[in-house]
């Protein structure tokens, strides 16, 4: 990893900014607690490094999508930290989940009864988060299904409900009427389990009124510097810096074409810089003839299609010799935010981050103890 110049791009992950973003949200939603969503390798940024950083910033609650992700994180986090599996309890995985002290989200009565059965086998109670579908139409139980569980004495004896949760479909659009409708539905359903901590908000929800914060907020994208909603300036600190190396610069005569399919024609004599990153590095083909990179305060438009391992930039706007092979251009940084690049690509920050892939030279700032252990 650390050898300079062996990859086409470098990704810098600012762990201090992740910790600062965590504290910003924690202050914003207090007294609600903040759990960190570190699924999909912490949105592509490195689950181990990110989880350790957030633990040091005070986080004790972590959410992943799959049991496998939770099992990988369990040895990295102290036993006092709770790890919750959002996608639910897979059939046959009950003993594995219980043995590793992982908390499943029970998304259906079937999952709930299997977990209760596992508790009886273990001879103790097992913790669980219970999810109701308040209007997302994706995962969770109907309020009536939750009512049946709440009334089931055997279930109540076997399961320790540590959270009742639901998920907002439109939290990034603060005035969307679905938000208040989901809040009302969630409150009615959650009232069936009085005293159990409630969790409804994601990053977008953390920036909705305090009602939405309930007892626990689950934040992902905002920790990683993505804009939590579509209104106003992004309050989060940027976390990711992405640069790519110029591998060659060519002068193309007027009338010449660039790249696969000759989708770009040079109207004038042009200098074209090829950078060594492409769609195999998570820069989608939709950036072809649309997005840009930055160098020396100058916007360098992407011309031609995005290739697997390279992208072509029109650098004619820079004085000749100002940019050379070996120089680094900015794709995400002070001139171009993660959200801006995602928008140019016709996607969202979430997809951009989780697509970044494994080919970059990655640096963490600071290199955490956890990161050093892993590198050794
Ligand atoms: C992914 C996810 C989150 C985190 O959402 P962000 O918008 O990234 O904050 C929260 N809750 C659930 C159920 C999720 O699946």
mmCIF file of C-alpha atoms and ligand atoms in Angstrom:
data_model
loop_
_atom_site.group_PDB
_atom_site.id
_atom_site.type_symbol
_atom_site.label_atom_id
_atom_site.label_comp_id
_atom_site.label_asym_id
_atom_site.label_seq_id
_atom_site.Cartn_x
_atom_site.Cartn_y
_atom_site.Cartn_z
ATOM 1 C CA UNK A 1 0.000 0.000 0.000
ATOM 2 C CA UNK A 2 2.211 2.861 1.151
ATOM 3 C CA UNK A 3 4.684 2.915 -1.780
ATOM 4 C CA UNK A 4 4.291 6.194 -3.680
ATOM 5 C CA UNK A 5 3.609 6.016 -7.372
ATOM 6 C CA UNK A 6 2.408 2.448 -7.731
ATOM 7 C CA UNK A 7 -1.246 3.345 -8.100
ATOM 8 C CA UNK A 8 -3.134 5.759 -10.294
ATOM 9 C CA UNK A 9 -4.885 7.542 -7.485
ATOM 10 C CA UNK A 10 -4.612 8.332 -3.836
ATOM 11 C CA UNK A 11 -7.375 8.500 -1.272
ATOM 12 C CA UNK A 12 -6.882 10.413 1.949
ATOM 13 C CA UNK A 13 -9.306 9.687 4.765
ATOM 14 C CA UNK A 14 -9.423 12.275 7.523
ATOM 15 C CA UNK A 15 -10.277 10.363 10.685
ATOM 16 C CA UNK A 16 -10.181 13.572 12.739
ATOM 17 C CA UNK A 17 -12.945 14.960 10.555
ATOM 18 C CA UNK A 18 -14.993 11.792 11.108
ATOM 19 C CA UNK A 19 -14.603 12.253 14.879
ATOM 20 C CA UNK A 20 -15.514 15.958 14.565
ATOM 21 C CA UNK A 21 -18.609 15.073 12.536
ATOM 22 C CA UNK A 22 -19.611 12.558 15.187
ATOM 23 C CA UNK A 23 -19.300 15.199 17.903
ATOM 24 C CA UNK A 24 -21.228 17.745 15.847
ATOM 25 C CA UNK A 25 -24.168 15.370 15.460
ATOM 26 C CA UNK A 26 -23.950 14.229 19.098
ATOM 27 C CA UNK A 27 -24.219 17.852 20.245
ATOM 28 C CA UNK A 28 -27.004 18.567 17.813
ATOM 29 C CA UNK A 29 -29.236 15.667 18.877
ATOM 30 C CA UNK A 30 -28.393 15.470 22.614
ATOM 31 C CA UNK A 31 -29.795 14.044 24.833
ATOM 32 C CA UNK A 32 -30.377 11.439 22.123
ATOM 33 C CA UNK A 33 -27.444 9.054 21.668
ATOM 34 C CA UNK A 34 -25.660 8.640 18.344
ATOM 35 C CA UNK A 35 -24.908 5.254 16.815
ATOM 36 C CA UNK A 36 -22.542 4.964 13.868
ATOM 37 C CA UNK A 37 -23.544 3.147 10.710
ATOM 38 C CA UNK A 38 -20.382 1.397 9.495
ATOM 39 C CA UNK A 39 -21.941 -1.001 6.984
ATOM 40 C CA UNK A 40 -20.273 -1.620 3.611
ATOM 41 C CA UNK A 41 -16.798 -1.161 5.096
ATOM 42 C CA UNK A 42 -17.876 2.164 6.616
ATOM 43 C CA UNK A 43 -19.179 3.377 3.262
ATOM 44 C CA UNK A 44 -15.953 2.231 1.647
ATOM 45 C CA UNK A 45 -13.634 4.116 3.988
ATOM 46 C CA UNK A 46 -12.433 1.207 6.166
ATOM 47 C CA UNK A 47 -14.678 -0.233 8.877
ATOM 48 C CA UNK A 48 -11.875 -1.056 11.307
ATOM 49 C CA UNK A 49 -10.209 2.357 11.152
ATOM 50 C CA UNK A 50 -13.507 4.219 11.232
ATOM 51 C CA UNK A 51 -15.052 2.155 14.048
ATOM 52 C CA UNK A 52 -11.976 2.541 16.225
ATOM 53 C CA UNK A 53 -11.926 6.287 15.602
ATOM 54 C CA UNK A 54 -15.591 6.625 16.501
ATOM 55 C CA UNK A 55 -15.186 4.500 19.608
ATOM 56 C CA UNK A 56 -12.428 6.854 20.733
ATOM 57 C CA UNK A 57 -14.768 9.773 20.010
ATOM 58 C CA UNK A 58 -17.305 8.256 22.431
ATOM 59 C CA UNK A 59 -19.444 6.032 20.234
ATOM 60 C CA UNK A 60 -20.624 2.770 21.806
ATOM 61 C CA UNK A 61 -23.227 1.695 19.279
ATOM 62 C CA UNK A 62 -22.465 0.476 15.753
ATOM 63 C CA UNK A 63 -24.737 -0.651 12.944
ATOM 64 C CA UNK A 64 -23.807 -2.894 10.016
ATOM 65 C CA UNK A 65 -25.934 -4.500 7.318
ATOM 66 C CA UNK A 66 -24.802 -8.119 7.528
ATOM 67 C CA UNK A 67 -23.886 -10.540 10.286
ATOM 68 C CA UNK A 68 -20.546 -11.125 8.523
ATOM 69 C CA UNK A 69 -19.710 -7.439 8.857
ATOM 70 C CA UNK A 70 -20.541 -7.571 12.562
ATOM 71 C CA UNK A 71 -18.387 -10.664 13.097
ATOM 72 C CA UNK A 72 -15.439 -8.901 11.438
ATOM 73 C CA UNK A 73 -15.813 -5.854 13.679
ATOM 74 C CA UNK A 74 -16.480 -7.696 16.947
ATOM 75 C CA UNK A 75 -12.796 -8.330 17.836
ATOM 76 C CA UNK A 76 -11.897 -4.724 16.973
ATOM 77 C CA UNK A 77 -14.384 -3.129 19.364
ATOM 78 C CA UNK A 78 -14.508 -3.447 23.155
ATOM 79 C CA UNK A 79 -17.172 -5.794 24.537
ATOM 80 C CA UNK A 80 -19.119 -2.818 25.913
ATOM 81 C CA UNK A 81 -19.898 -1.686 22.354
ATOM 82 C CA UNK A 82 -23.122 -2.934 20.871
ATOM 83 C CA UNK A 83 -23.067 -4.159 17.260
ATOM 84 C CA UNK A 84 -26.429 -4.247 15.536
ATOM 85 C CA UNK A 85 -27.200 -6.071 12.259
ATOM 86 C CA UNK A 86 -29.700 -4.020 10.259
ATOM 87 C CA UNK A 87 -30.610 -6.586 7.632
ATOM 88 C CA UNK A 88 -31.928 -8.958 10.265
ATOM 89 C CA UNK A 89 -31.256 -12.446 11.548
ATOM 90 C CA UNK A 90 -30.446 -14.930 8.768
ATOM 91 C CA UNK A 91 -32.006 -18.388 9.200
ATOM 92 C CA UNK A 92 -29.549 -20.814 10.786
ATOM 93 C CA UNK A 93 -27.254 -18.037 12.067
ATOM 94 C CA UNK A 94 -28.876 -17.750 15.507
ATOM 95 C CA UNK A 95 -26.135 -19.544 17.470
ATOM 96 C CA UNK A 96 -23.366 -17.689 15.636
ATOM 97 C CA UNK A 97 -25.011 -14.353 16.330
ATOM 98 C CA UNK A 98 -25.670 -15.147 19.996
ATOM 99 C CA UNK A 99 -22.202 -16.616 20.536
ATOM 100 C CA UNK A 100 -20.522 -13.458 19.221
ATOM 101 C CA UNK A 101 -22.716 -11.170 21.343
ATOM 102 C CA UNK A 102 -24.171 -9.443 18.309
ATOM 103 C CA UNK A 103 -27.589 -7.810 18.400
ATOM 104 C CA UNK A 104 -29.844 -8.571 15.443
ATOM 105 C CA UNK A 105 -32.582 -6.319 14.194
ATOM 106 C CA UNK A 106 -35.706 -8.487 14.222
ATOM 107 C CA UNK A 107 -37.500 -7.487 11.044
ATOM 108 C CA UNK A 108 -40.219 -10.119 11.015
ATOM 109 C CA UNK A 109 -42.141 -12.363 13.443
ATOM 110 C CA UNK A 110 -40.215 -15.350 12.038
ATOM 111 C CA UNK A 111 -36.895 -13.725 12.985
ATOM 112 C CA UNK A 112 -38.331 -12.817 16.372
ATOM 113 C CA UNK A 113 -39.468 -16.356 17.197
ATOM 114 C CA UNK A 114 -36.182 -17.883 16.007
ATOM 115 C CA UNK A 115 -34.239 -15.479 18.228
ATOM 116 C CA UNK A 116 -36.493 -16.255 21.191
ATOM 117 C CA UNK A 117 -35.904 -19.964 20.577
ATOM 118 C CA UNK A 118 -32.131 -19.336 20.533
ATOM 119 C CA UNK A 119 -32.486 -17.494 23.852
ATOM 120 C CA UNK A 120 -34.247 -20.461 25.435
ATOM 121 C CA UNK A 121 -31.435 -22.733 24.178
ATOM 122 C CA UNK A 122 -28.826 -20.434 25.641
ATOM 123 C CA UNK A 123 -30.626 -20.431 28.967
ATOM 124 C CA UNK A 124 -30.713 -16.640 29.175
ATOM 125 C CA UNK A 125 -32.292 -13.612 27.563
ATOM 126 C CA UNK A 126 -30.919 -12.276 24.292
ATOM 127 C CA UNK A 127 -30.849 -8.620 23.226
ATOM 128 C CA UNK A 128 -32.612 -7.492 20.086
ATOM 129 C CA UNK A 129 -33.631 -4.412 18.171
ATOM 130 C CA UNK A 130 -37.179 -4.572 16.834
ATOM 131 C CA UNK A 131 -37.952 -2.812 13.596
ATOM 132 C CA UNK A 132 -41.341 -1.657 12.446
ATOM 133 C CA UNK A 133 -42.049 -0.464 8.938
ATOM 134 C CA UNK A 134 -43.469 3.017 9.433
ATOM 135 C CA UNK A 135 -43.743 3.728 5.725
ATOM 136 C CA UNK A 136 -40.450 2.924 4.006
ATOM 137 C CA UNK A 137 -41.932 -0.299 2.641
ATOM 138 C CA UNK A 138 -38.647 -2.146 2.895
ATOM 139 C CA UNK A 139 -37.791 -3.926 6.142
ATOM 140 C CA UNK A 140 -39.593 -4.332 9.432
ATOM 141 C CA UNK A 141 -42.825 -5.574 10.941
ATOM 142 C CA UNK A 142 -46.311 -4.197 10.776
ATOM 143 C CA UNK A 143 -47.534 -2.537 13.970
ATOM 144 C CA UNK A 144 -49.984 -5.431 14.432
ATOM 145 C CA UNK A 145 -47.127 -7.954 14.285
ATOM 146 C CA UNK A 146 -45.261 -5.996 16.917
ATOM 147 C CA UNK A 147 -48.424 -5.942 19.036
ATOM 148 C CA UNK A 148 -48.586 -9.739 18.885
ATOM 149 C CA UNK A 149 -44.977 -10.030 20.065
ATOM 150 C CA UNK A 150 -45.506 -7.462 22.815
ATOM 151 C CA UNK A 151 -48.417 -9.540 24.088
ATOM 152 C CA UNK A 152 -46.483 -12.830 23.950
ATOM 153 C CA UNK A 153 -45.245 -13.635 27.460
ATOM 154 C CA UNK A 154 -42.789 -16.285 26.232
ATOM 155 C CA UNK A 155 -41.263 -13.839 23.775
ATOM 156 C CA UNK A 156 -41.032 -11.153 26.448
ATOM 157 C CA UNK A 157 -39.323 -13.593 28.787
ATOM 158 C CA UNK A 158 -36.737 -14.620 26.170
ATOM 159 C CA UNK A 159 -35.891 -11.306 24.534
ATOM 160 C CA UNK A 160 -34.438 -8.122 25.949
ATOM 161 C CA UNK A 161 -35.621 -5.387 23.571
ATOM 162 C CA UNK A 162 -32.793 -2.841 23.559
ATOM 163 C CA UNK A 163 -34.214 -0.701 20.775
ATOM 164 C CA UNK A 164 -37.322 -0.178 18.750
ATOM 165 C CA UNK A 165 -36.498 1.315 15.404
ATOM 166 C CA UNK A 166 -37.792 2.374 12.026
ATOM 167 C CA UNK A 167 -36.248 4.097 8.997
ATOM 168 C CA UNK A 168 -37.223 7.324 7.236
ATOM 169 C CA UNK A 169 -37.660 7.251 3.460
ATOM 170 C CA UNK A 170 -37.466 11.016 2.808
ATOM 171 C CA UNK A 171 -35.322 12.439 5.619
ATOM 172 C CA UNK A 172 -33.055 14.251 3.152
ATOM 173 C CA UNK A 173 -36.048 16.381 2.123
ATOM 174 C CA UNK A 174 -36.935 18.201 5.360
ATOM 175 C CA UNK A 175 -40.407 19.379 4.343
ATOM 176 C CA UNK A 176 -41.526 16.100 2.766
ATOM 177 C CA UNK A 177 -44.901 15.139 4.272
ATOM 178 C CA UNK A 178 -43.809 11.484 4.577
ATOM 179 C CA UNK A 179 -41.517 12.474 7.469
ATOM 180 C CA UNK A 180 -44.287 13.523 9.860
ATOM 181 C CA UNK A 181 -46.473 10.636 8.728
ATOM 182 C CA UNK A 182 -43.708 8.151 9.523
ATOM 183 C CA UNK A 183 -43.037 9.820 12.881
ATOM 184 C CA UNK A 184 -46.702 9.490 13.881
ATOM 185 C CA UNK A 185 -46.848 5.845 12.762
ATOM 186 C CA UNK A 186 -43.603 5.048 14.590
ATOM 187 C CA UNK A 187 -44.748 6.653 17.835
ATOM 188 C CA UNK A 188 -48.018 4.760 17.895
ATOM 189 C CA UNK A 189 -46.286 1.444 17.242
ATOM 190 C CA UNK A 190 -43.422 2.084 19.685
ATOM 191 C CA UNK A 191 -45.906 2.896 22.462
ATOM 192 C CA UNK A 192 -46.560 -0.848 22.623
ATOM 193 C CA UNK A 193 -43.148 -1.316 24.192
ATOM 194 C CA UNK A 194 -42.938 1.471 26.763
ATOM 195 C CA UNK A 195 -39.488 2.240 28.138
ATOM 196 C CA UNK A 196 -37.596 0.745 25.209
ATOM 197 C CA UNK A 197 -35.206 3.247 23.528
ATOM 198 C CA UNK A 198 -36.516 4.480 20.187
ATOM 199 C CA UNK A 199 -34.497 5.079 17.027
ATOM 200 C CA UNK A 200 -35.902 6.629 13.868
ATOM 201 C CA UNK A 201 -33.456 9.131 12.387
ATOM 202 C CA UNK A 202 -30.557 8.616 9.983
ATOM 203 C CA UNK A 203 -28.188 11.456 8.991
ATOM 204 C CA UNK A 204 -31.002 13.386 7.347
ATOM 205 C CA UNK A 205 -33.229 12.764 10.378
ATOM 206 C CA UNK A 206 -30.577 14.222 12.695
ATOM 207 C CA UNK A 207 -31.195 17.550 10.922
ATOM 208 C CA UNK A 208 -34.977 17.339 11.253
ATOM 209 C CA UNK A 209 -36.694 18.805 14.351
ATOM 210 C CA UNK A 210 -35.900 17.275 17.743
ATOM 211 C CA UNK A 211 -39.054 15.096 17.709
ATOM 212 C CA UNK A 212 -37.376 12.935 15.104
ATOM 213 C CA UNK A 213 -34.256 12.311 17.179
ATOM 214 C CA UNK A 214 -36.089 10.113 19.681
ATOM 215 C CA UNK A 215 -33.537 8.298 21.917
ATOM 216 C CA UNK A 216 -30.993 7.079 19.377
ATOM 217 C CA UNK A 217 -29.901 8.467 16.004
ATOM 218 C CA UNK A 218 -28.204 6.223 13.403
ATOM 219 C CA UNK A 219 -25.810 8.229 11.286
ATOM 220 C CA UNK A 220 -23.804 7.116 8.291
ATOM 221 C CA UNK A 221 -23.199 9.520 5.430
ATOM 222 C CA UNK A 222 -22.904 12.661 7.565
ATOM 223 C CA UNK A 223 -20.037 11.107 9.532
ATOM 224 C CA UNK A 224 -18.237 10.599 6.224
ATOM 225 C CA UNK A 225 -18.721 14.207 5.119
ATOM 226 C CA UNK A 226 -21.717 13.731 2.820
ATOM 227 C CA UNK A 227 -24.464 16.341 2.923
ATOM 228 C CA UNK A 228 -27.209 15.062 5.267
ATOM 229 C CA UNK A 229 -29.963 16.761 3.286
ATOM 230 C CA UNK A 230 -30.683 18.753 0.166
ATOM 231 C CA UNK A 231 -31.228 22.126 1.807
ATOM 232 C CA UNK A 232 -28.558 24.741 2.378
ATOM 233 C CA UNK A 233 -24.799 24.386 2.817
ATOM 234 C CA UNK A 234 -23.369 21.087 4.047
ATOM 235 C CA UNK A 235 -22.624 21.469 7.787
ATOM 236 C CA UNK A 236 -20.292 18.439 7.885
ATOM 237 C CA UNK A 237 -16.505 18.529 7.608
ATOM 238 C CA UNK A 238 -15.116 16.928 4.455
ATOM 239 C CA UNK A 239 -13.523 13.541 5.158
ATOM 240 C CA UNK A 240 -12.302 12.251 1.825
ATOM 241 C CA UNK A 241 -9.650 13.632 -0.486
ATOM 242 C CA UNK A 242 -9.188 11.942 -3.846
ATOM 243 C CA UNK A 243 -6.415 12.736 -6.296
ATOM 244 C CA UNK A 244 -5.325 11.084 -9.510
ATOM 245 C CA UNK A 245 -1.972 11.144 -11.224
ATOM 246 C CA UNK A 246 -1.411 12.492 -14.697
ATOM 247 C CA UNK A 247 0.221 9.656 -16.625
ATOM 248 C CA UNK A 248 0.599 11.362 -20.010
ATOM 249 C CA UNK A 249 -0.198 14.628 -21.788
ATOM 250 C CA UNK A 250 -0.783 14.681 -25.545
ATOM 251 C CA UNK A 251 -1.501 17.446 -28.006
ATOM 252 C CA UNK A 252 -4.425 16.583 -30.253
ATOM 253 C CA UNK A 253 -4.872 18.559 -33.471
ATOM 254 C CA UNK A 254 -8.084 20.448 -34.179
ATOM 255 C CA UNK A 255 -10.616 17.958 -35.493
ATOM 256 C CA UNK A 256 -9.002 15.067 -33.596
ATOM 257 C CA UNK A 257 -11.034 12.825 -31.317
ATOM 258 C CA UNK A 258 -10.522 11.470 -27.815
ATOM 259 C CA UNK A 259 -11.275 8.112 -26.275
ATOM 260 C CA UNK A 260 -13.574 5.148 -26.928
ATOM 261 C CA UNK A 261 -16.310 5.797 -29.421
ATOM 262 C CA UNK A 262 -14.718 9.136 -30.342
ATOM 263 C CA UNK A 263 -17.371 10.810 -28.193
ATOM 264 C CA UNK A 264 -15.259 13.995 -27.913
ATOM 265 C CA UNK A 265 -13.956 15.972 -30.898
ATOM 266 C CA UNK A 266 -11.408 18.724 -30.364
ATOM 267 C CA UNK A 267 -12.644 21.964 -31.920
ATOM 268 C CA UNK A 268 -9.215 23.534 -31.539
ATOM 269 C CA UNK A 269 -5.774 22.119 -30.990
ATOM 270 C CA UNK A 270 -6.037 20.713 -27.455
ATOM 271 C CA UNK A 271 -3.803 19.386 -24.755
ATOM 272 C CA UNK A 272 -5.303 16.232 -23.258
ATOM 273 C CA UNK A 273 -4.059 14.883 -19.926
ATOM 274 C CA UNK A 274 -4.756 11.242 -19.152
ATOM 275 C CA UNK A 275 -5.126 10.389 -15.459
ATOM 276 C CA UNK A 276 -4.707 6.858 -14.156
ATOM 277 C CA UNK A 277 -8.113 6.210 -12.613
ATOM 278 C CA UNK A 278 -11.305 4.992 -14.234
ATOM 279 C CA UNK A 279 -14.531 3.177 -13.670
ATOM 280 C CA UNK A 280 -12.684 0.287 -12.021
ATOM 281 C CA UNK A 281 -11.823 2.835 -9.335
ATOM 282 C CA UNK A 282 -15.421 3.872 -8.781
ATOM 283 C CA UNK A 283 -15.517 6.844 -11.152
ATOM 284 C CA UNK A 284 -18.638 6.002 -13.110
ATOM 285 C CA UNK A 285 -18.893 6.163 -16.901
ATOM 286 C CA UNK A 286 -21.632 8.740 -16.432
ATOM 287 C CA UNK A 287 -18.825 11.275 -15.758
ATOM 288 C CA UNK A 288 -17.776 10.998 -19.412
ATOM 289 C CA UNK A 289 -17.945 14.454 -21.084
ATOM 290 C CA UNK A 290 -19.600 15.778 -17.894
ATOM 291 C CA UNK A 291 -17.466 15.992 -14.774
ATOM 292 C CA UNK A 292 -14.125 17.630 -14.087
ATOM 293 C CA UNK A 293 -10.916 17.478 -12.120
ATOM 294 C CA UNK A 294 -9.096 20.473 -10.649
ATOM 295 C CA UNK A 295 -5.508 21.617 -10.775
ATOM 296 C CA UNK A 296 -3.951 24.911 -9.683
ATOM 297 C CA UNK A 297 -7.408 26.420 -9.182
ATOM 298 C CA UNK A 298 -8.384 25.568 -12.746
ATOM 299 C CA UNK A 299 -11.347 23.362 -13.696
ATOM 300 C CA UNK A 300 -10.234 20.667 -16.126
ATOM 301 C CA UNK A 301 -13.265 19.184 -17.901
ATOM 302 C CA UNK A 302 -13.470 15.448 -18.476
ATOM 303 C CA UNK A 303 -13.551 14.916 -22.229
ATOM 304 C CA UNK A 304 -14.383 11.604 -23.871
ATOM 305 C CA UNK A 305 -15.575 8.482 -22.141
ATOM 306 C CA UNK A 306 -14.362 7.209 -18.794
ATOM 307 C CA UNK A 307 -12.233 4.083 -19.385
ATOM 308 C CA UNK A 308 -11.607 1.271 -16.937
ATOM 309 C CA UNK A 309 -8.247 2.634 -15.796
ATOM 310 C CA UNK A 310 -8.054 6.138 -17.190
ATOM 311 C CA UNK A 311 -9.900 9.392 -17.762
ATOM 312 C CA UNK A 312 -8.986 12.153 -20.215
ATOM 313 C CA UNK A 313 -9.024 15.823 -19.213
ATOM 314 C CA UNK A 314 -8.830 18.911 -21.402
ATOM 315 C CA UNK A 315 -5.951 20.929 -19.912
ATOM 316 C CA UNK A 316 -5.709 23.454 -22.756
ATOM 317 C CA UNK A 317 -6.831 26.186 -20.324
ATOM 318 C CA UNK A 318 -3.587 25.872 -18.354
ATOM 319 C CA UNK A 319 -0.415 27.530 -19.660
ATOM 320 C CA UNK A 320 1.765 25.075 -21.566
ATOM 321 C CA UNK A 321 4.051 23.163 -19.198
ATOM 322 C CA UNK A 322 2.008 24.152 -16.127
ATOM 323 C CA UNK A 323 0.831 20.552 -15.684
ATOM 324 C CA UNK A 324 2.995 17.542 -16.469
ATOM 325 C CA UNK A 325 2.997 13.784 -16.226
ATOM 326 C CA UNK A 326 3.435 12.867 -12.561
ATOM 327 C CA UNK A 327 1.338 15.768 -11.260
ATOM 328 C CA UNK A 328 -1.753 15.058 -9.157
ATOM 329 C CA UNK A 329 -5.158 16.463 -9.972
ATOM 330 C CA UNK A 330 -8.016 16.815 -7.494
ATOM 331 C CA UNK A 331 -11.206 14.818 -7.942
ATOM 332 C CA UNK A 332 -12.565 15.310 -4.411
ATOM 333 C CA UNK A 333 -11.113 18.085 -2.285
ATOM 334 C CA UNK A 334 -11.267 21.819 -1.599
ATOM 335 C CA UNK A 335 -12.430 22.700 -5.137
ATOM 336 C CA UNK A 336 -14.849 19.854 -5.711
ATOM 337 C CA UNK A 337 -16.892 18.246 -2.945
ATOM 338 C CA UNK A 338 -17.908 14.607 -2.765
ATOM 339 C CA UNK A 339 -21.509 15.673 -3.341
ATOM 340 C CA UNK A 340 -20.532 17.777 -6.376
ATOM 341 C CA UNK A 341 -18.699 14.876 -8.033
ATOM 342 C CA UNK A 342 -21.572 12.514 -7.241
ATOM 343 C CA UNK A 343 -24.033 15.001 -8.699
ATOM 344 C CA UNK A 344 -21.992 15.344 -11.904
ATOM 345 C CA UNK A 345 -22.040 11.558 -12.153
ATOM 346 C CA UNK A 346 -25.819 11.510 -11.728
ATOM 347 C CA UNK A 347 -25.592 9.645 -8.447
ATOM 348 C CA UNK A 348 -25.387 10.298 -4.688
ATOM 349 C CA UNK A 349 -22.484 10.569 -2.266
ATOM 350 C CA UNK A 350 -23.370 7.157 -0.803
ATOM 351 C CA UNK A 351 -22.860 5.348 -4.095
ATOM 352 C CA UNK A 352 -19.760 7.362 -4.900
ATOM 353 C CA UNK A 353 -18.080 6.455 -1.595
ATOM 354 C CA UNK A 354 -19.042 2.795 -1.578
ATOM 355 C CA UNK A 355 -17.761 2.418 -5.165
ATOM 356 C CA UNK A 356 -14.271 3.762 -4.532
ATOM 357 C CA UNK A 357 -12.732 0.324 -4.492
ATOM 358 C CA UNK A 358 -9.414 -1.088 -3.447
ATOM 359 C CA UNK A 359 -6.899 0.189 -6.004
ATOM 360 C CA UNK A 360 -6.098 3.528 -4.440
ATOM 361 C CA UNK A 361 -3.132 4.259 -2.285
ATOM 362 C CA UNK A 362 -4.970 4.941 0.980
ATOM 363 C CA UNK A 363 -3.765 7.119 3.781
ATOM 364 C CA UNK A 364 -5.458 7.671 7.091
ATOM 365 C CA UNK A 365 -4.929 10.845 9.012
ATOM 366 C CA UNK A 366 -3.902 10.153 11.666
ATOM 367 C CA UNK A 367 -2.870 6.545 11.238
ATOM 368 C CA UNK A 368 -4.807 5.042 14.155
ATOM 369 C CA UNK A 369 -3.321 2.396 16.466
ATOM 370 C CA UNK A 370 -5.788 0.027 14.852
ATOM 371 C CA UNK A 371 -4.524 0.934 11.393
ATOM 372 C CA UNK A 372 -0.910 0.429 12.425
ATOM 373 C CA UNK A 373 -1.719 -3.009 13.839
ATOM 374 C CA UNK A 374 -3.347 -3.982 10.580
ATOM 375 C CA UNK A 375 -0.448 -2.745 8.485
ATOM 376 C CA UNK A 376 2.069 -4.718 10.576
HETATM 377 C C1 LIG B 1 -27.865 2.870 6.047
HETATM 378 C C2 LIG B 1 -28.855 3.109 7.130
HETATM 379 C C3 LIG B 1 -28.717 4.224 7.985
HETATM 380 C C4 LIG B 1 -27.701 5.315 7.759
HETATM 381 O O1 LIG B 1 -28.227 6.237 6.833
HETATM 382 P P1 LIG B 1 -27.453 7.595 6.495
HETATM 383 O O2 LIG B 1 -28.388 8.309 5.607
HETATM 384 O O3 LIG B 1 -26.180 7.211 5.822
HETATM 385 O O4 LIG B 1 -27.196 8.302 7.777
HETATM 386 C C5 LIG B 1 -29.584 4.317 9.071
HETATM 387 N N1 LIG B 1 -30.534 3.390 9.287
HETATM 388 C C6 LIG B 1 -30.709 2.331 8.472
HETATM 389 C C7 LIG B 1 -31.790 1.360 8.769
HETATM 390 C C8 LIG B 1 -29.906 2.164 7.360
HETATM 391 O O5 LIG B 1 -30.095 1.121 6.533
#
